[in-house]
Coordinates of C-alpha atoms in Angstrom, one line a residue:
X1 CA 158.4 120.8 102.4
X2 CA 157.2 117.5 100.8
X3 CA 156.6 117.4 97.1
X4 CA 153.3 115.9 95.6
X5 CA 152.9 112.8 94.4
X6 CA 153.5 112.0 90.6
X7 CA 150.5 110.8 88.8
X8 CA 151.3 108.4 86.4
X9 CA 149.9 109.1 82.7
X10 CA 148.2 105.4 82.9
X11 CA 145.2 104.8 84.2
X12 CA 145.3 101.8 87.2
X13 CA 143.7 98.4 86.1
X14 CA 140.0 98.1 88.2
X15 CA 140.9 95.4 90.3
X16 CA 144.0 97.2 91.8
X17 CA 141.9 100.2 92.6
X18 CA 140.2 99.7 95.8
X19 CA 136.8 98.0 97.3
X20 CA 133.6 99.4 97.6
X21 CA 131.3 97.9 100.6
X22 CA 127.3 98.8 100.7
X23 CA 126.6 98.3 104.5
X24 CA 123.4 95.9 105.0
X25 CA 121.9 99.6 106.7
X26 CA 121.9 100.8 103.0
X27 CA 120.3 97.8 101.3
X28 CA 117.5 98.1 104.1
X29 CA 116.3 101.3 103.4
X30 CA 116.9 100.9 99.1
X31 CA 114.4 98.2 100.0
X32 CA 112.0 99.9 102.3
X33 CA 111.8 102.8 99.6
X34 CA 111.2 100.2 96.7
X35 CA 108.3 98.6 98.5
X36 CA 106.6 101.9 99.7
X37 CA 107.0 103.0 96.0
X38 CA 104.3 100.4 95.0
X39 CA 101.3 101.5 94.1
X40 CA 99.0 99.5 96.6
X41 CA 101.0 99.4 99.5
X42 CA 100.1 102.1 102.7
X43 CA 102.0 103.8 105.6
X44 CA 100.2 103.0 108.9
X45 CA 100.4 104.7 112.2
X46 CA 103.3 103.9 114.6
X47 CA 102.4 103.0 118.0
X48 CA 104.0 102.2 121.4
X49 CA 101.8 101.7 124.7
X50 CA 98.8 103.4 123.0
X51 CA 101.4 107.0 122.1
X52 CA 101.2 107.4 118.4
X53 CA 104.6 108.0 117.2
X54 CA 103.9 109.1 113.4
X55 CA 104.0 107.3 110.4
X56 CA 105.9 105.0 108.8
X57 CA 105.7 102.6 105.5
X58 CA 107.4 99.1 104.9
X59 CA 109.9 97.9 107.0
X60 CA 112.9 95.4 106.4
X61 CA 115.2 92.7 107.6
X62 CA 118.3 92.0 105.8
X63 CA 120.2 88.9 106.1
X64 CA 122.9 86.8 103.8
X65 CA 126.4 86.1 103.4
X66 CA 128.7 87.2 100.2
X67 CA 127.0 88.6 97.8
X68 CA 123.9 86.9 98.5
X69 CA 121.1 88.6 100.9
X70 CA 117.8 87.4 102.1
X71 CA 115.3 89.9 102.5
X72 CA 112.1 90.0 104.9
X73 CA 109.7 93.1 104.4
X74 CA 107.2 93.9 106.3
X75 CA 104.3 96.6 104.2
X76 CA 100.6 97.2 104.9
X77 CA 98.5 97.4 102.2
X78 CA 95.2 99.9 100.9
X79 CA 92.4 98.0 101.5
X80 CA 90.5 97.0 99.1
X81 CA 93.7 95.9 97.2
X82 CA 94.4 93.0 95.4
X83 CA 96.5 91.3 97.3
X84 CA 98.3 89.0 95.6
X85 CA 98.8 91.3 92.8
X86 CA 100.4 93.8 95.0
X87 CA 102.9 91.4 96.7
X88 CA 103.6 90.3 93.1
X89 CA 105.0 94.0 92.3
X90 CA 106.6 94.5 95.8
X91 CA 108.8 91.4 95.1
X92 CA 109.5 92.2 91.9
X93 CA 110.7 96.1 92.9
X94 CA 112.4 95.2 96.0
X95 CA 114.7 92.7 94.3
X96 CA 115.3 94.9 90.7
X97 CA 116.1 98.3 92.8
X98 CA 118.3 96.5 95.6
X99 CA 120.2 94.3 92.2
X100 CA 120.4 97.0 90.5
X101 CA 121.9 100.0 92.8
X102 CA 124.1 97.3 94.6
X103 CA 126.0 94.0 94.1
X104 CA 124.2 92.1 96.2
X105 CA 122.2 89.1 94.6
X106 CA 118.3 88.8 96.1
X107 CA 118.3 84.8 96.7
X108 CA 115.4 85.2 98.6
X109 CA 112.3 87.5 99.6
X110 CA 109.7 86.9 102.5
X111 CA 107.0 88.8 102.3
X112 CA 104.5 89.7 105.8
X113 CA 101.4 92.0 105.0
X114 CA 100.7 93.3 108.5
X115 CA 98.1 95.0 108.0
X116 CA 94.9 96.3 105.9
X117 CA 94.5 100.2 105.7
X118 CA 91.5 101.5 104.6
X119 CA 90.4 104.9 103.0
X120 CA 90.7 107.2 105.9
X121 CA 88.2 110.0 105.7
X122 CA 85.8 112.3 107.4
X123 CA 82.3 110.5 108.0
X124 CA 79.2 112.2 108.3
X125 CA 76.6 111.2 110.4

C-alpha cells in the first residue's frame, strides 16, 4: 500500500508551478465570438455547390510566433451600415477580448468584409 504524498505547508513560487498553453484553435473562436458580438456585423448563409449548409458569422485565421499573433477575420456586415465605423469596433473587440482572456499580444489585425447583408423580410407584392 503506497502512502500519499506530503503536502508541504508552503505554497510553490509561480514560476516553478507548471505552463499553461492556449492552442491557436482557442484564440480563433475567442475571436470569431468578439467580432460577431458587434453590433453591425451579420451571419450569412453557408453554401457549397448551391446546398445551403446553415449559418455562420465571422470567420478567422490565426497566425504568429511567441506571444505574438496576427489575426485575419473575415465578417459580413448589415447593410446599410457604416462601414468604417463597424470595422473600427470589430478591431478594437477582437484584439481587447483575445488580450485579455489570453497571453497572446494582437501585433496585427486584417480585416476582409465579405459581404453586405441586407434586412431579410417578407415582401408584398
Amino acid at each position: 500500500m503506497s502512502v500519499p504524498a506530503q503536502r508541504s505547508a508552503e505554497p510553490v513560487p509561480a514560476d516553478e508551478r507548471g505552463t499553461l498553453s492556449i492552442a491557436r484553435s482557442v484564440v480563433r473562436a475567442i475571436a470569431e465570438r468578439a467580432a460577431d458580438d458587434v453590433n453591425g456585423t451579420a451571419e450569412v448563409e453557408r453554401r457549397i455547390a448551391g446546398l445551403g449548409f446553415g449559418r455562420h458569422g465571422a470567420s478567422v485565421t490565426v497566425s504568429g510566433s511567441g506571444g505574438d499573433v496576427v489575426l485575419a477575420v473575415d465578417v459580413a456586415l448589415r447593410y446599410p451600415a457604416p462601414v468604417r465605423t463597424v470595422v473600427d469596433d470589430v478591431r478594437a473587440r477582437v484584439t481587447a477580448d483575445v488580450e485579455r482572456m489570453t497571453s497572446y499580444h494582437v501585433r496585427g489585425l486584417d480585416i476582409t468584409v465579405s459581404a453586405l447583408r441586407g434586412e431579410s423580410g417578407a415582401r408584398v407584392q
